[in-house]
XYZ file of C-alpha atoms in Angstrom:
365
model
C -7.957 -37.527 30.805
C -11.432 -37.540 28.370
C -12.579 -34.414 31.506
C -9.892 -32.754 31.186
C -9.640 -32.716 26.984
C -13.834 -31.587 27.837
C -12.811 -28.539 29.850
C -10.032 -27.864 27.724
C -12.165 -27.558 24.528
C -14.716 -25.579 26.144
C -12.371 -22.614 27.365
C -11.197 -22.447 23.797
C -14.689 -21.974 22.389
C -15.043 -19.571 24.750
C -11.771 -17.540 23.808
C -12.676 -17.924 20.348
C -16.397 -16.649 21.008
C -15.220 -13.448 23.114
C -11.749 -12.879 20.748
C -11.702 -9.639 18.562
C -11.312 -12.210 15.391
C -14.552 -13.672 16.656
C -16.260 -10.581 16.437
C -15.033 -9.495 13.231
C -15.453 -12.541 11.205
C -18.723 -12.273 11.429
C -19.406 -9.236 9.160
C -20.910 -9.745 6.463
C -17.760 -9.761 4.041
C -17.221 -8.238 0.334
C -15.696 -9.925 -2.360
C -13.133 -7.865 -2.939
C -11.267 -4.966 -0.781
C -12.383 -1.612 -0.981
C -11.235 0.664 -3.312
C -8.522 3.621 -1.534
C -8.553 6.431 -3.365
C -5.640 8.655 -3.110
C -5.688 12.474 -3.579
C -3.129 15.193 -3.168
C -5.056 18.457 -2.300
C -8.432 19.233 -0.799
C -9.683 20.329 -3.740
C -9.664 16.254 -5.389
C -10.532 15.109 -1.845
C -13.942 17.392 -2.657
C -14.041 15.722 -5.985
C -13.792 12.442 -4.996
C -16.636 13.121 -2.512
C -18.775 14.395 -5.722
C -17.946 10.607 -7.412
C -18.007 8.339 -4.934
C -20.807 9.745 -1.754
C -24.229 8.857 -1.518
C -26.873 10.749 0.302
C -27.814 8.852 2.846
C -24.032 7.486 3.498
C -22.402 7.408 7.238
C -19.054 8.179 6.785
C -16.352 8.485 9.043
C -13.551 12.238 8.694
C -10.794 11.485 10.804
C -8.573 13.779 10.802
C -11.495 16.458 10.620
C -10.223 20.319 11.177
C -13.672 21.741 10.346
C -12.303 23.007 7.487
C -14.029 23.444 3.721
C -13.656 19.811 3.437
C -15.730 19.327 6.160
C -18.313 21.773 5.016
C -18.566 20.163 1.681
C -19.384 17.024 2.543
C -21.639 17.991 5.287
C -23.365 19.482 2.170
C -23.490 16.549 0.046
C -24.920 13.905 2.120
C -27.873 16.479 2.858
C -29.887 15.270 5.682
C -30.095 11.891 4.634
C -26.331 11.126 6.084
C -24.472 11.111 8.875
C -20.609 12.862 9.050
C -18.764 11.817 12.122
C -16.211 14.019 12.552
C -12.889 12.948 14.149
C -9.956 14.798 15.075
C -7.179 14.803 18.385
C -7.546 17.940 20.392
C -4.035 20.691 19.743
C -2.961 23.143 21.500
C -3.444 26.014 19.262
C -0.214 27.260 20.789
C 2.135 24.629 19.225
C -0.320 23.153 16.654
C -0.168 24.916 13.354
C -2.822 22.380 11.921
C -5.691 24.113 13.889
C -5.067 27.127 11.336
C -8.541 27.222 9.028
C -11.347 25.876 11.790
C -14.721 27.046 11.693
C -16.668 25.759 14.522
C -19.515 27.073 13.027
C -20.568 24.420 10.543
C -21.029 22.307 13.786
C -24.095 24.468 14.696
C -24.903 24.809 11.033
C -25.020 20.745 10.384
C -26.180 19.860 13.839
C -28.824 17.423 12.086
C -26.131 15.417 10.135
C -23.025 15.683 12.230
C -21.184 13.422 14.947
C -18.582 15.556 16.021
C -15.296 13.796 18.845
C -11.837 14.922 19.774
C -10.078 12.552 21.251
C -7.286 12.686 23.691
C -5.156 10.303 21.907
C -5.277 9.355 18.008
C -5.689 5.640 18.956
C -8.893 6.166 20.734
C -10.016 6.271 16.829
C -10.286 2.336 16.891
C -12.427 2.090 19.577
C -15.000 4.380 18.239
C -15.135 2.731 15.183
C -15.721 -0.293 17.068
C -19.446 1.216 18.282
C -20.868 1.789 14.934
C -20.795 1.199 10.966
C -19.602 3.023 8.285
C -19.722 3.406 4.667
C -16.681 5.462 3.769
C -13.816 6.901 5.049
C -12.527 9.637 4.812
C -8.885 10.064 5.964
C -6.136 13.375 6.500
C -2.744 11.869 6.579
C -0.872 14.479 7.848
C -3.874 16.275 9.850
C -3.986 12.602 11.552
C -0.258 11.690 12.359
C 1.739 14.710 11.786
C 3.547 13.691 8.716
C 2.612 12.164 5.190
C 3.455 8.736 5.989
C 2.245 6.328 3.316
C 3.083 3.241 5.398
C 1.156 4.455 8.383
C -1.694 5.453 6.129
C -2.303 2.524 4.606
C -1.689 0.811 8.338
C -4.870 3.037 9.774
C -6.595 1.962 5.943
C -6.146 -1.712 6.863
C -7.117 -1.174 10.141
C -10.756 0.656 9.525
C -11.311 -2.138 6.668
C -10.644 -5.277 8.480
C -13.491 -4.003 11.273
C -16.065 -1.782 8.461
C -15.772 -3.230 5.417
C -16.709 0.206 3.314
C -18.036 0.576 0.025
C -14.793 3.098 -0.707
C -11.519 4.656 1.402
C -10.565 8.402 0.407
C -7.354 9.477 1.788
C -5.600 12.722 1.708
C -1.620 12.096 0.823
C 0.370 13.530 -1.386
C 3.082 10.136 -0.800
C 0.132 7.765 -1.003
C -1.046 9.369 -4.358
C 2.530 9.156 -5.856
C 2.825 5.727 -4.388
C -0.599 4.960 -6.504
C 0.713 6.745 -9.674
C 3.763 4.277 -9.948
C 2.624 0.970 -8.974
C 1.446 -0.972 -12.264
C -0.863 -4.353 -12.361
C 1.478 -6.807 -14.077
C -1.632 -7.981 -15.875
C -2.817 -4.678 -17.340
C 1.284 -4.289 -18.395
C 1.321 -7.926 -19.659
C -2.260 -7.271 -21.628
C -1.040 -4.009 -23.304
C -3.804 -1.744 -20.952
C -0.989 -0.154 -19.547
C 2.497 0.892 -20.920
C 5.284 1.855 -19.411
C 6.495 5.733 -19.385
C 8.754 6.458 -22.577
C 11.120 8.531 -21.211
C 11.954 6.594 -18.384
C 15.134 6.812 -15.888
C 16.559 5.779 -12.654
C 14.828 7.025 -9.690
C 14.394 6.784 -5.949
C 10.801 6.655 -6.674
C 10.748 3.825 -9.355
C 8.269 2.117 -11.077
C 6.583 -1.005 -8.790
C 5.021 -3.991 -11.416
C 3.662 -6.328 -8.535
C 3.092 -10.125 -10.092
C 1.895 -13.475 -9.115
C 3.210 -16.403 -10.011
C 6.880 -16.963 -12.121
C 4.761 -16.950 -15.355
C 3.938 -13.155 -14.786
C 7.296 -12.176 -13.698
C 9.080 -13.765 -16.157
C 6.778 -12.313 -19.237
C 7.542 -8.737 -17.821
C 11.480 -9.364 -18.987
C 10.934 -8.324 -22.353
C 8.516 -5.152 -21.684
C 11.207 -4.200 -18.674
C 14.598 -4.841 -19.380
C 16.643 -3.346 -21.895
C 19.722 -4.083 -23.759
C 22.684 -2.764 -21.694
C 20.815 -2.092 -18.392
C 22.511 -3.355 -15.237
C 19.999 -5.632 -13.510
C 19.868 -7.540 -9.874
C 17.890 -10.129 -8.849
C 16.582 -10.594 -5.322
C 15.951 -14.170 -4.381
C 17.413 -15.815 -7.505
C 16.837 -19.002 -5.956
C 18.668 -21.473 -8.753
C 19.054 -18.911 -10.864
C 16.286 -19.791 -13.834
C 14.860 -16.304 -13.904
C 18.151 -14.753 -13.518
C 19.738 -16.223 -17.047
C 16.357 -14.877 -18.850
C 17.362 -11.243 -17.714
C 21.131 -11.735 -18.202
C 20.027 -12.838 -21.689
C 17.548 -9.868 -22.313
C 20.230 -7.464 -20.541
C 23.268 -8.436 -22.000
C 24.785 -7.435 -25.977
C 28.324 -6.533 -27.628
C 29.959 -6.337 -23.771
C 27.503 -4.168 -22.707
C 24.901 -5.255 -19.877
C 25.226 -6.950 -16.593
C 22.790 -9.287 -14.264
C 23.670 -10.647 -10.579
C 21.584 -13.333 -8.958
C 21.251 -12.897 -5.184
C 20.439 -15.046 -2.029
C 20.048 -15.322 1.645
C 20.740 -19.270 1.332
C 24.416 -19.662 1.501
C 23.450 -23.945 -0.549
C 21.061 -22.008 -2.636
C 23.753 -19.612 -4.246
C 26.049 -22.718 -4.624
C 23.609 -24.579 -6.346
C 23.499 -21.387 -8.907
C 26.845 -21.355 -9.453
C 26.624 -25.185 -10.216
C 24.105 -24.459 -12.749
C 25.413 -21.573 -14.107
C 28.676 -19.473 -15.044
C 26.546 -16.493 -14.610
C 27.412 -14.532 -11.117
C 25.764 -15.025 -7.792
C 26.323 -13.915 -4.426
C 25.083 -14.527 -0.744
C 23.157 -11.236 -0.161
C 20.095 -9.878 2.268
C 17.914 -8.059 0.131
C 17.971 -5.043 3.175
C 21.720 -5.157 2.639
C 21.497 -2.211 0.022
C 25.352 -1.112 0.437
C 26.194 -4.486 0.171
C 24.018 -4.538 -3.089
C 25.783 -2.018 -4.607
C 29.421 -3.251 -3.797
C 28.235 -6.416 -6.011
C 27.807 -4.214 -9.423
C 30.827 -2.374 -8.733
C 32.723 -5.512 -8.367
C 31.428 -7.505 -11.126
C 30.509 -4.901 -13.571
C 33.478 -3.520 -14.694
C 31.797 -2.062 -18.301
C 29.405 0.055 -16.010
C 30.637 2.545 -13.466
C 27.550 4.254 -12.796
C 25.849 3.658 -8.989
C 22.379 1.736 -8.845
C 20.660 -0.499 -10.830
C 18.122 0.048 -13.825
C 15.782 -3.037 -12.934
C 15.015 -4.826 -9.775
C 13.502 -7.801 -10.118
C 12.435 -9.391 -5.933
C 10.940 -12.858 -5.389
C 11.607 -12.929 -1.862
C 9.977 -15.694 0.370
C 7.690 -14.372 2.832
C 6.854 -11.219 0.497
C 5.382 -13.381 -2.296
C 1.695 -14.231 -0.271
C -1.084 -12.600 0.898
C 0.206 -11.458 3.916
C 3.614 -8.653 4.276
C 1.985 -6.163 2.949
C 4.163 -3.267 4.910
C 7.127 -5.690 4.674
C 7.055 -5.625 0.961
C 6.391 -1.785 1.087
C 9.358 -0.852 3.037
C 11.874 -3.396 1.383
C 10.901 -1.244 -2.265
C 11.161 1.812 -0.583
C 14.892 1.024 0.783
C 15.757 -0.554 -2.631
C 14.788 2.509 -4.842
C 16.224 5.026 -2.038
C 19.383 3.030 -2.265
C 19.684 1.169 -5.941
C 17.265 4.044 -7.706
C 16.410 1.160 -10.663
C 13.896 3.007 -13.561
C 11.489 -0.479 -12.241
C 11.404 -2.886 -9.569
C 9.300 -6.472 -10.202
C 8.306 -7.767 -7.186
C 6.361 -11.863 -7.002
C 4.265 -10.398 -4.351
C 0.288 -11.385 -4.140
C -0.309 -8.457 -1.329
C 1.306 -6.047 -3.768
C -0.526 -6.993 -6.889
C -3.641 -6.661 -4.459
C -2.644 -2.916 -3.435
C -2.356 -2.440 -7.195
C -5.857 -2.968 -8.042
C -6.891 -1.291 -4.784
C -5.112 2.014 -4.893
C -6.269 4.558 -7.407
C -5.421 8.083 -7.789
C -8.000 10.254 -8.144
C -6.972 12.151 -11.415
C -7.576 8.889 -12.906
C -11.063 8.013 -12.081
C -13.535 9.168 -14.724
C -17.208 10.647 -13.336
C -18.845 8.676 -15.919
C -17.394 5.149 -14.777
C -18.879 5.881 -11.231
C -22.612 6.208 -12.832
């Protein structure tokens, strides 16, 4: 038995010494992610090279068409840097994209520039595997074909967990709105950050990420307003819930409903409470919005004006995409003016993803 335990151990030190985690873990780590910064056009991509690149930086373009983006940061890293330039090969037949290359700047650069088309866009991963970088530099829809912001924030994740770079600039007109609406419950909580004025239901709502119940109860009064209809995902026993039915509710006006996946969980509400809950899956958005039009009969109007979400499995570090693409199908379907999600991974994103039009030159001295 004690030989075979020995053996045993030993080929699990050496699958943990030749594993990918392995490898990774030991880069030298930073204490916080990376900043991503987001920008619409290629005209604040070239600004957010002027803030953020150093001279002697090696930084990764993928997504490279050899365009003027190209030939501008060629020209700020002077010789000192290195710009490895990435793209997939096209067919200029049925590849639009390939509109705008000058091949030229890779004779003019030849000192500072890497330059590799790949046959397929994954091959991206293994290159990155080969050397380090200190930014990137990333075309969302040069790269995939579409704006994505899931996917770009997938390939994001991907280049940080191996690099570890000082910054992330990305190209994205979705990812910049994406970064525009999301709001640190702390800088909302602290009075750094207010919410718009003239505020209204949207498919693109507000997103105030919080950790902890403390935080997501304290945005109720900044939030909610008197009359709004308001849901609540994962009600659990329905505590949180009666705070926004009070803050919601005056003169007949107002409505909240306290939802859950846990058939005992809702019954335990309704033990509690008088107030009305229902067995619902939070991806169930029809089913959602059957609930206000049967319970709300002072409101006719489709949707929701606040989502509040503290969904198990959403609320930690990890489900990052998870959490992403459950707000995305509850403001497409429910269009609330704000959704407050208990979400660490999304309170993360919030500090991490800045739009460019709000980063000040002075504040990257």
């Amino acid at each position: 038995m004690i030989p075979y335990i020995f053996h045993l151990s030993l080929l699990l030190l050496l699958l943990l010494h030749l594993s990918p985690i392995s490898c990774f873990n030991t880069k030298p780590s930073r204490t916080k992610p990376p900043p991503i910064i987001t920008c619409k056009t290629n005209a604040e991509v070239r600004r957010a090279i002027d803030i953020y690149i150093n001279l002697n930086d090696r930084i990764l373009e993928l997504g490279s068409q050899l365009s003027d983006t190209s030939t501008y940061l060629c020209q700020a890293i002077t010789t000192n840097g290195t710009a490895v330039l990435v793209d997939v090969k096209r067919k200029e037949t049925t590849s639009g994209r390939s509109k705008g290359r000058d091949e030229s700047i890779l004779q003019s650069f030849a000192n500072r520039i890497e330059y590799h088309e790949l046959e397929q866009f994954e091959q991206w991963k293994e290159l990155i595997k080969q050397q380090q970088f200190d930014v990137l530099i990333l075309d969302v829809g040069s790269t995939i074909g579409n704006d994505l912001f899931l996917s770009a924030l997938t390939i994001c994740n991907e280049f940080i967990s191996y690099q570890q770079p000082r910054v992330v600039i990305v190209k994205s007109k979705v990812l910049s709105s994406l970064a525009k609406r999301i709001i640190h419950s702390q800088r909302l909580l602290d009075g750094t950050t207010e919410l718009p004025s003239q505020l209204e239901q949207s498919t693109t709502p507000i997103l105030i990420p919080c950790v902890g119940v403390n935080d997501y109860r304290q945005t109720i009064p900044i939030v909610v307003r008197k009359g709004d209809s308001v849901l609540e995902v994962g009600c659990h026993y329905g505590t949180s819930t009666e705070l926004l039915h009070d803050a919601a509710v005056t003169n007949g006006k107002g409505f909240c409903c306290g939802v859950d996946i846990g058939i005992k969980i809702i019954q335990n509400a309704k033990n509690r409470s008088n107030m009305i809950f229902e067995v619902a899956d939070a991806w169930s958005t029809l089913d959602l919005l059957k609930l206000k039009m049967n319970n709300c009969a002072t409101d006719s109007s489709l949707g929701y004006d606040v989502v509040y979400a503290d969904i198990g499995g959403l609320s930690g570090s990890n489900g990052l995409l998870e959490s992403l693409a459950l707000l995305d199908s509850l403001g497409n379907a429910l269009q609330p003016r704000v959704i407050v999600i208990k979400s660490l991974c999304m309170k993360r994103l919030a500090s991490q993803l800045i739009p460019i039009s709000r980063v000040k030159v002075k504040e990257q001295s």
